[in-house]
mmCIF file of C-alpha atoms in Angstrom:
data_model
loop_
_atom_site.group_PDB
_atom_site.id
_atom_site.type_symbol
_atom_site.label_atom_id
_atom_site.label_comp_id
_atom_site.label_asym_id
_atom_site.label_seq_id
_atom_site.Cartn_x
_atom_site.Cartn_y
_atom_site.Cartn_z
ATOM 1 C CA MET A 13 0.215 -0.134 0.054
ATOM 2 C CA PRO A 14 1.691 3.664 -0.377
ATOM 3 C CA LEU A 15 1.477 6.325 1.649
ATOM 4 C CA THR A 16 -1.224 8.820 0.995
ATOM 5 C CA VAL A 17 -1.149 12.595 1.128
ATOM 6 C CA ASN A 18 -4.358 13.708 2.697
ATOM 7 C CA GLY A 19 -5.916 11.014 1.380
ATOM 8 C CA GLN A 20 -4.563 10.502 -1.953
ATOM 9 C CA PRO A 21 -2.106 7.544 -2.506
ATOM 10 C CA THR A 22 0.842 8.656 -3.419
ATOM 11 C CA PRO A 23 3.618 7.267 -4.459
ATOM 12 C CA ILE A 24 6.643 7.429 -1.552
ATOM 13 C CA PRO A 25 9.536 9.362 -2.725
ATOM 14 C CA ASP A 26 13.424 8.881 -3.457
ATOM 15 C CA PRO A 27 14.714 9.738 -1.288
ATOM 16 C CA PRO A 28 12.368 8.550 0.948
ATOM 17 C CA THR A 29 12.097 11.865 3.499
ATOM 18 C CA LEU A 30 9.372 14.370 3.946
ATOM 19 C CA GLU A 31 11.623 16.627 2.486
ATOM 20 C CA ARG A 32 11.440 15.244 -0.433
ATOM 21 C CA LEU A 33 8.258 14.641 -0.753
ATOM 22 C CA LEU A 34 7.482 18.638 0.282
ATOM 23 C CA ALA A 35 9.875 18.851 -3.077
ATOM 24 C CA VAL A 36 7.229 16.875 -5.406
ATOM 25 C CA LEU A 37 4.410 18.217 -4.351
ATOM 26 C CA ARG A 38 5.682 21.602 -4.075
ATOM 27 C CA PRO A 39 2.544 23.388 -1.875
ATOM 28 C CA PRO A 40 1.237 26.219 -3.450
ATOM 29 C CA LEU A 41 0.834 27.690 0.104
ATOM 30 C CA PRO A 42 2.840 27.435 3.541
ATOM 31 C CA CYS A 43 1.897 24.704 5.435
ATOM 32 C CA ALA A 44 1.836 22.183 8.190
ATOM 33 C CA VAL A 45 2.361 18.770 8.143
ATOM 34 C CA ALA A 46 1.223 15.538 10.537
ATOM 35 C CA ARG A 47 2.278 12.334 10.089
ATOM 36 C CA ASN A 48 -0.074 9.563 11.290
ATOM 37 C CA GLU A 49 -2.269 11.957 12.847
ATOM 38 C CA GLU A 50 1.205 13.974 14.947
ATOM 39 C CA PHE A 51 2.317 17.164 14.737
ATOM 40 C CA VAL A 52 5.815 17.213 12.490
ATOM 41 C CA PRO A 53 7.549 20.364 12.805
ATOM 42 C CA ALA A 54 8.906 21.777 9.216
ATOM 43 C CA SER A 55 12.892 21.768 11.185
ATOM 44 C CA VAL A 56 12.798 17.618 11.626
ATOM 45 C CA TYR A 57 11.312 17.130 7.644
ATOM 46 C CA ALA A 58 15.026 15.881 6.316
ATOM 47 C CA LYS A 59 15.279 13.491 9.237
ATOM 48 C CA CYS A 60 11.814 12.390 9.112
ATOM 49 C CA GLU A 61 11.722 8.893 6.915
ATOM 50 C CA LEU A 62 8.436 7.899 4.737
ATOM 51 C CA THR A 63 7.143 4.614 4.772
ATOM 52 C CA ASP A 64 4.311 2.383 2.733
ATOM 53 C CA SER A 65 1.870 2.456 5.854
ATOM 54 C CA ASP A 66 2.032 6.084 6.756
ATOM 55 C CA ARG A 67 -0.638 8.251 6.316
ATOM 56 C CA ILE A 68 0.398 12.486 5.806
ATOM 57 C CA GLU A 69 -2.077 14.956 5.740
ATOM 58 C CA ILE A 70 -1.137 18.248 5.279
ATOM 59 C CA VAL A 71 -3.226 21.216 5.453
ATOM 60 C CA TYR A 72 -2.760 24.715 4.641
ATOM 61 C CA PRO A 73 -4.190 29.295 6.382
ATOM 62 C CA SER A 74 -7.525 28.921 6.522
ATOM 63 C CA ALA A 75 -10.868 30.542 6.849
ATOM 64 C CA GLY A 76 -12.232 30.527 10.111
ATOM 65 C CA GLY A 77 -14.263 31.813 12.591
ATOM 66 C CA MET B 28 -8.056 58.238 28.129
ATOM 67 C CA LEU B 29 -6.259 54.959 26.320
ATOM 68 C CA ASP B 30 -8.917 52.278 27.268
ATOM 69 C CA SER B 31 -6.921 48.829 25.622
ATOM 70 C CA LEU B 32 -8.101 45.358 25.248
ATOM 71 C CA THR B 33 -5.042 43.396 26.957
ATOM 72 C CA LEU B 34 -4.687 39.288 26.322
ATOM 73 C CA TYR B 35 -1.075 38.016 27.691
ATOM 74 C CA GLY B 36 0.517 40.979 28.254
ATOM 75 C CA ARG B 37 -0.093 42.135 24.492
ATOM 76 C CA ALA B 38 -1.934 45.359 24.204
ATOM 77 C CA PHE B 39 -5.469 45.999 21.473
ATOM 78 C CA SER B 40 -6.684 48.944 20.463
ATOM 79 C CA SER B 41 -10.177 47.276 19.675
ATOM 80 C CA ARG B 42 -11.792 44.964 20.998
ATOM 81 C CA ILE B 43 -13.809 42.781 18.017
ATOM 82 C CA LEU B 44 -12.185 39.651 17.320
ATOM 83 C CA LEU B 45 -13.246 38.856 13.388
ATOM 84 C CA GLY B 46 -14.097 35.566 11.807
ATOM 85 C CA THR B 47 -12.447 34.898 8.593
ATOM 86 C CA ALA B 48 -15.376 32.237 7.035
ATOM 87 C CA ARG B 49 -18.620 32.203 4.844
ATOM 88 C CA TYR B 50 -17.483 35.673 3.169
ATOM 89 C CA GLU B 51 -18.967 35.970 -0.308
ATOM 90 C CA SER B 52 -15.166 37.580 -2.151
ATOM 91 C CA PRO B 53 -12.501 37.658 -0.869
ATOM 92 C CA THR B 54 -12.726 41.605 -1.381
ATOM 93 C CA GLN B 55 -16.694 41.907 0.597
ATOM 94 C CA LEU B 56 -13.494 39.960 3.151
ATOM 95 C CA LEU B 57 -11.049 42.975 3.381
ATOM 96 C CA ALA B 58 -13.448 45.551 2.899
ATOM 97 C CA SER B 59 -15.635 43.984 6.096
ATOM 98 C CA ILE B 60 -11.701 43.685 7.739
ATOM 99 C CA ARG B 61 -11.775 47.369 7.459
ATOM 100 C CA ALA B 62 -15.074 47.972 8.314
ATOM 101 C CA ALA B 63 -15.332 46.673 11.532
ATOM 102 C CA ASP B 64 -11.250 47.339 12.495
ATOM 103 C CA PRO B 65 -10.698 43.786 14.828
ATOM 104 C CA ALA B 66 -8.037 43.113 17.182
ATOM 105 C CA MET B 67 -7.850 39.888 15.671
ATOM 106 C CA LEU B 68 -8.495 37.991 12.558
ATOM 107 C CA THR B 69 -9.012 33.978 13.466
ATOM 108 C CA VAL B 70 -8.161 31.646 10.622
ATOM 109 C CA ALA B 71 -8.461 28.043 10.151
ATOM 110 C CA LEU B 72 -5.710 25.154 8.467
ATOM 111 C CA ARG B 73 -7.877 23.115 5.181
ATOM 112 C CA LYS B 74 -6.505 20.473 3.665
ATOM 113 C CA GLN B 75 -8.295 21.535 0.748
ATOM 114 C CA VAL B 76 -6.269 25.515 -0.487
ATOM 115 C CA GLN B 77 -9.961 26.555 -0.466
ATOM 116 C CA GLY B 78 -11.217 27.644 -4.409
ATOM 117 C CA GLY B 79 -8.002 26.111 -5.401
ATOM 118 C CA THR B 80 -4.499 28.121 -6.052
ATOM 119 C CA GLN B 81 -5.747 30.928 -6.450
ATOM 120 C CA ALA B 82 -8.098 31.803 -4.110
ATOM 121 C CA GLY B 83 -6.229 30.371 -1.429
ATOM 122 C CA GLN B 84 -3.099 32.668 -2.582
ATOM 123 C CA SER B 85 -5.556 35.645 -2.794
ATOM 124 C CA PHE B 86 -7.077 35.301 0.804
ATOM 125 C CA TRP B 87 -2.715 34.381 2.431
ATOM 126 C CA ASN B 88 -2.437 37.975 0.590
ATOM 127 C CA ILE B 89 -5.006 39.229 2.278
ATOM 128 C CA LEU B 90 -4.317 38.240 5.682
ATOM 129 C CA ARG B 91 -1.001 40.030 5.698
ATOM 130 C CA ALA B 92 -2.695 42.943 3.880
ATOM 131 C CA ALA B 93 -5.117 43.384 6.685
ATOM 132 C CA ASN B 94 -1.804 43.588 9.406
ATOM 133 C CA ARG B 95 -3.577 42.712 12.539
ATOM 134 C CA ALA B 96 -3.105 39.688 14.954
ATOM 135 C CA LEU B 97 -3.967 36.509 13.824
ATOM 136 C CA LEU B 98 -6.135 33.422 15.796
ATOM 137 C CA PRO B 99 -5.703 30.595 14.749
ATOM 138 C CA ASN B 100 -8.755 27.945 16.142
ATOM 139 C CA THR B 101 -8.645 24.296 16.435
ATOM 140 C CA ALA B 102 -12.434 23.946 14.495
ATOM 141 C CA GLY B 103 -13.872 20.996 14.056
ATOM 142 C CA CYS B 104 -12.048 18.892 15.942
ATOM 143 C CA ASN B 105 -13.630 16.159 18.409
ATOM 144 C CA THR B 106 -10.768 15.243 20.394
ATOM 145 C CA VAL B 107 -7.971 15.918 22.340
ATOM 146 C CA LYS B 108 -5.454 15.010 20.239
ATOM 147 C CA GLU B 109 -6.716 16.408 17.033
ATOM 148 C CA ALA B 110 -6.831 19.806 19.160
ATOM 149 C CA VAL B 111 -3.381 19.485 20.220
ATOM 150 C CA ASN B 112 -2.296 18.671 16.935
ATOM 151 C CA THR B 113 -4.307 21.471 14.657
ATOM 152 C CA ALA B 114 -2.907 23.722 17.969
ATOM 153 C CA LEU B 115 0.623 22.729 16.543
ATOM 154 C CA MET B 116 -0.336 22.691 13.128
ATOM 155 C CA ALA B 117 -1.247 26.766 13.759
ATOM 156 C CA ARG B 118 2.338 27.964 15.209
ATOM 157 C CA GLU B 119 4.361 26.549 12.817
ATOM 158 C CA VAL B 120 2.223 28.223 9.861
ATOM 159 C CA PHE B 121 0.860 31.202 11.031
ATOM 160 C CA GLU B 122 3.490 31.987 13.156
ATOM 161 C CA THR B 123 2.352 32.536 16.115
ATOM 162 C CA ASP B 124 1.249 31.285 19.888
ATOM 163 C CA PHE B 125 -1.947 31.982 20.228
ATOM 164 C CA ILE B 126 -4.908 29.762 19.876
ATOM 165 C CA LYS B 127 -8.237 30.200 19.761
ATOM 166 C CA LEU B 128 -8.945 25.875 21.240
ATOM 167 C CA GLU B 129 -12.350 24.249 20.306
ATOM 168 C CA VAL B 130 -12.655 21.225 21.253
ATOM 169 C CA ILE B 131 -16.858 19.449 20.446
ATOM 170 C CA GLY B 132 -18.472 17.608 22.141
ATOM 171 C CA ASP B 133 -21.659 17.587 20.305
ATOM 172 C CA ASP B 134 -21.959 17.470 16.427
ATOM 173 C CA VAL B 135 -25.363 19.201 16.574
ATOM 174 C CA ASN B 136 -25.619 22.337 18.314
ATOM 175 C CA LEU B 137 -21.251 21.687 18.662
ATOM 176 C CA GLN B 138 -21.094 22.829 21.922
ATOM 177 C CA PRO B 139 -18.261 22.515 23.632
ATOM 178 C CA ASP B 140 -17.061 19.744 25.503
ATOM 179 C CA PRO B 141 -15.737 20.695 29.033
ATOM 180 C CA PHE B 142 -14.243 17.503 29.734
ATOM 181 C CA GLY B 143 -11.337 17.653 26.850
ATOM 182 C CA LEU B 144 -11.437 21.491 26.710
ATOM 183 C CA VAL B 145 -9.966 20.940 29.756
ATOM 184 C CA ASP B 146 -7.434 18.069 29.075
ATOM 185 C CA ALA B 147 -6.802 20.143 26.372
ATOM 186 C CA ALA B 148 -5.585 23.415 27.148
ATOM 187 C CA THR B 149 -3.374 21.962 29.640
ATOM 188 C CA GLU B 150 -1.744 20.920 27.273
ATOM 189 C CA LEU B 151 -1.072 23.287 25.029
ATOM 190 C CA VAL B 152 -0.739 25.309 27.997
ATOM 191 C CA ARG B 153 2.541 23.147 28.615
ATOM 192 C CA GLN B 154 3.579 23.592 25.117
ATOM 193 C CA ARG B 155 3.932 27.675 26.026
ATOM 194 C CA PHE B 156 1.292 28.384 24.174
ATOM 195 C CA ARG B 157 -0.983 31.251 24.597
ATOM 196 C CA VAL B 158 -4.397 29.664 24.746
ATOM 197 C CA LEU B 159 -8.295 31.210 23.874
ATOM 198 C CA PRO B 160 -10.837 28.580 24.838
ATOM 199 C CA TYR B 161 -13.865 28.687 23.027
ATOM 200 C CA CYS B 162 -16.437 27.236 26.306
ATOM 201 C CA THR B 163 -19.660 27.505 27.735
ATOM 202 C CA ASP B 164 -20.653 30.267 30.126
ATOM 203 C CA ASP B 165 -20.621 27.117 33.593
ATOM 204 C CA LEU B 166 -18.537 28.548 36.222
ATOM 205 C CA VAL B 167 -17.024 25.707 37.676
ATOM 206 C CA LEU B 168 -15.528 24.337 33.712
ATOM 207 C CA CYS B 169 -14.879 28.526 33.361
ATOM 208 C CA LYS B 170 -12.724 27.993 37.106
ATOM 209 C CA ARG B 171 -10.546 24.732 35.438
ATOM 210 C CA LEU B 172 -9.832 26.375 32.893
ATOM 211 C CA LEU B 173 -7.926 29.169 34.828
ATOM 212 C CA ASP B 174 -6.888 26.633 36.587
ATOM 213 C CA ALA B 175 -4.804 24.786 33.655
ATOM 214 C CA GLY B 176 -3.253 28.402 33.185
ATOM 215 C CA CYS B 177 -5.422 30.357 30.273
ATOM 216 C CA GLU B 178 -5.409 33.964 31.200
ATOM 217 C CA VAL B 179 -8.172 34.727 28.987
ATOM 218 C CA LEU B 180 -12.195 32.710 28.386
ATOM 219 C CA MET B 181 -14.434 32.994 25.560
ATOM 220 C CA PRO B 182 -17.943 32.222 26.798
ATOM 221 C CA TRP B 183 -20.700 31.043 24.008
ATOM 222 C CA ALA B 184 -23.723 33.862 24.191
ATOM 223 C CA ALA B 185 -25.348 30.789 21.872
ATOM 224 C CA PRO B 186 -24.237 28.371 19.430
ATOM 225 C CA ILE B 187 -21.875 28.394 16.710
ATOM 226 C CA GLY B 188 -23.360 30.370 13.920
ATOM 227 C CA THR B 189 -27.566 30.903 15.500
ATOM 228 C CA GLY B 190 -27.159 33.942 15.978
ATOM 229 C CA GLN B 191 -29.948 34.465 18.303
ATOM 230 C CA GLY B 192 -27.505 36.229 20.940
ATOM 231 C CA PRO B 193 -27.153 35.854 24.513
ATOM 232 C CA ARG B 194 -29.359 32.457 25.268
ATOM 233 C CA ASN B 195 -28.519 32.443 29.181
ATOM 234 C CA PRO B 196 -28.551 36.778 30.477
ATOM 235 C CA ARG B 197 -28.520 35.455 34.078
ATOM 236 C CA ALA B 198 -25.755 33.422 33.393
ATOM 237 C CA LEU B 199 -23.111 35.039 31.521
ATOM 238 C CA ARG B 200 -23.502 38.301 34.070
ATOM 239 C CA GLU B 201 -22.787 36.120 36.534
ATOM 240 C CA LEU B 202 -19.259 35.144 35.135
ATOM 241 C CA ARG B 203 -18.372 38.339 34.792
ATOM 242 C CA GLU B 204 -19.256 38.844 37.986
ATOM 243 C CA ARG B 205 -17.588 36.094 39.190
ATOM 244 C CA LEU B 206 -14.378 36.691 37.178
ATOM 245 C CA PRO B 207 -13.674 39.936 37.057
ATOM 246 C CA ASP B 208 -10.018 40.101 36.265
ATOM 247 C CA VAL B 209 -10.051 37.699 33.860
ATOM 248 C CA PRO B 210 -10.489 39.263 30.181
ATOM 249 C CA LEU B 211 -13.701 37.350 28.926
ATOM 250 C CA ILE B 212 -14.675 37.584 24.746
ATOM 251 C CA VAL B 213 -17.900 36.744 24.463
ATOM 252 C CA ASP B 214 -17.830 33.800 21.590
ATOM 253 C CA ALA B 215 -20.000 32.665 19.004
ATOM 254 C CA GLY B 216 -24.096 33.595 18.991
ATOM 255 C CA LEU B 217 -24.221 36.513 18.461
ATOM 256 C CA GLY B 218 -26.397 38.128 15.546
ATOM 257 C CA LEU B 219 -26.738 41.915 16.154
ATOM 258 C CA PRO B 220 -25.140 44.895 16.831
ATOM 259 C CA SER B 221 -27.515 44.703 19.700
ATOM 260 C CA HIS B 222 -26.262 41.413 20.745
ATOM 261 C CA ALA B 223 -22.709 42.584 21.094
ATOM 262 C CA CYS B 224 -23.617 45.642 22.489
ATOM 263 C CA GLN B 225 -25.585 44.192 25.344
ATOM 264 C CA VAL B 226 -22.451 41.997 26.444
ATOM 265 C CA MET B 227 -19.741 44.643 26.499
ATOM 266 C CA GLU B 228 -22.083 46.944 28.765
ATOM 267 C CA TRP B 229 -22.344 44.375 30.704
ATOM 268 C CA GLY B 230 -18.896 44.220 30.971
ATOM 269 C CA PHE B 231 -17.329 42.614 29.200
ATOM 270 C CA ASP B 232 -13.957 42.815 27.565
ATOM 271 C CA ALA B 233 -14.713 41.388 23.730
ATOM 272 C CA VAL B 234 -16.420 40.236 21.244
ATOM 273 C CA LEU B 235 -15.955 37.681 18.669
ATOM 274 C CA ILE B 236 -18.239 37.974 15.234
ATOM 275 C CA ASN B 237 -18.026 36.037 12.000
ATOM 276 C CA THR B 238 -21.576 34.656 10.775
ATOM 277 C CA ALA B 239 -23.671 37.978 11.950
ATOM 278 C CA VAL B 240 -21.029 39.971 9.373
ATOM 279 C CA SER B 241 -19.760 37.524 7.076
ATOM 280 C CA ARG B 242 -24.204 36.660 6.668
ATOM 281 C CA ALA B 243 -25.636 39.855 5.969
ATOM 282 C CA VAL B 244 -27.428 41.511 3.434
ATOM 283 C CA ASP B 245 -24.136 44.082 3.392
ATOM 284 C CA PRO B 246 -21.530 42.171 5.492
ATOM 285 C CA VAL B 247 -19.837 45.490 5.229
ATOM 286 C CA ARG B 248 -21.705 47.511 6.636
ATOM 287 C CA MET B 249 -22.625 45.735 9.299
ATOM 288 C CA ALA B 250 -19.320 45.053 10.343
ATOM 289 C CA ARG B 251 -19.340 48.911 10.564
ATOM 290 C CA ALA B 252 -22.363 48.635 13.125
ATOM 291 C CA PHE B 253 -20.913 45.798 15.226
ATOM 292 C CA ALA B 254 -18.128 48.569 15.048
ATOM 293 C CA ASP B 255 -20.328 50.952 16.481
ATOM 294 C CA ALA B 256 -22.315 48.625 19.264
ATOM 295 C CA VAL B 257 -19.070 47.459 20.583
ATOM 296 C CA HIS B 258 -17.421 50.726 21.420
ATOM 297 C CA ALA B 259 -21.033 52.036 22.946
ATOM 298 C CA GLY B 260 -21.284 49.125 24.634
ATOM 299 C CA ARG B 261 -18.014 50.269 26.096
ATOM 300 C CA SER B 262 -18.107 53.559 26.608
ATOM 301 C CA GLY B 263 -21.818 52.868 28.651
ATOM 302 C CA TYR B 264 -20.628 50.184 31.044
ATOM 303 C CA LEU B 265 -17.223 52.658 31.760
ATOM 304 C CA ALA B 266 -19.672 55.023 32.264
ATOM 305 C CA GLY B 267 -21.352 53.372 34.480
ATOM 306 C CA PRO B 268 -25.503 52.345 34.268
ATOM 307 C CA MET B 269 -27.847 53.987 36.923
ATOM 308 C CA PRO B 270 -29.225 51.936 38.800
ATOM 309 C CA VAL B 271 -32.456 50.062 37.877
ATOM 310 C CA GLN B 272 -35.741 51.178 40.473
ATOM 311 C CA GLU B 273 -38.433 49.150 41.327
ATOM 312 C CA LEU B 274 -41.096 52.470 41.053
ATOM 313 C CA ALA B 275 -41.183 55.963 39.028
ATOM 314 C CA VAL B 276 -39.061 58.754 39.083
ATOM 315 C CA ALA B 277 -39.909 61.722 38.090
ATOM 316 C CA SER B 278 -37.234 63.212 36.968
ATOM 317 C CA THR B 279 -37.587 66.293 35.368
ATOM 318 C CA PRO B 280 -37.512 68.871 39.165
ATOM 319 C CA GLU B 281 -41.475 68.711 41.266
ATOM 320 C CA MET B 282 -39.915 72.252 43.165
ATOM 321 C CA GLY B 283 -41.394 75.445 41.155
ATOM 322 C CA ARG B 284 -43.461 73.479 38.510
ATOM 323 C CA PRO B 285 -46.529 76.121 37.559
ATOM 324 C CA PHE B 286 -50.182 74.700 39.483
ATOM 325 C CA TRP B 287 -47.588 73.798 42.751
ATOM 326 C CA ASN B 288 -50.234 74.192 45.036
ATOM 327 C CA GLU B 289 -52.920 73.430 43.467
ATOM 328 C CA ALA B 290 -55.115 70.364 44.606
ATOM 329 C CA PRO B 291 -54.123 67.211 43.189
ATOM 330 C CA ARG B 292 -55.104 66.403 39.487
ATOM 331 C CA PHE B 293 -56.449 62.821 40.360
ATOM 332 C CA THR B 294 -58.437 62.508 43.858
ATOM 333 C CA ALA B 295 -60.331 59.103 45.738
ATOM 334 C CA GLN B 296 -63.586 61.740 44.743
ATOM 335 C CA GLU B 297 -63.598 62.075 41.087
ATOM 336 C CA SER B 298 -61.961 58.422 40.343
ATOM 337 C CA ALA B 299 -65.779 56.947 42.210
#
């Protein structure tokens, strides 16, 4: 099973790090990331190794009340 | 006289916090921000860039152009874990320690979960957030949130987005009386400028509004109306309202009125 990004199956990048995944996906806005429902600080993206069971969520600024 | 709102040591000249959701266009949002002149803008995090990349970029540009303090929320979170992780993500994206903490306990009326709220607040204070919890008007809950380290509370007037105005005025006023030194912001359920004016007259420190403005027929005009109402209510509170009397008290002096020495106009005999 490939990893999922916001629910969508997504190939694991090479090298398999969160930093590389974001470089491939190129988020259009400032974003933050959770892996398996745990926040991942930007400072550790390069060290965060991904596996095929990971569920990645990327969130963006949005209107809110 | 400078009458600023102080939240976690940060002073604001406005006593309105404005939500950024449900406007018809970015232009309307920006005009409403200018009309309301809010201290803070509430924002959220979502997995989709709302309206596509261009609209998302436009929204982000408005946030920067508005030059207001941002108050990210944890809207939609039902558990402590969700709320804490959302707050951590919000801190990174919006670069602020301020967080409007929502932990929802009922999906129908979006009522805060008091137990989850206290647990999440405890953890977020531990992680050095400045927590503004969206809570009910329950005094004991509010005291527990203060015990957890919250320095500001945001009790509801009525469920989110209902526009009903204060459902339980007595409870809100008692909360104000019992917690005289805590900044209290009425959040959720206000629908009319008069609702905002009323709670400000009661001594609340600020109001948080969103739907009342964004779903008005003319949001920009309504934003201005809320700003006027909040000013009026705050001034009324500071001026010290007169005590309510049981019986009529003539405001015009009796002494020296014409025909002062005449017999009373209405006597038992006449009315018989």
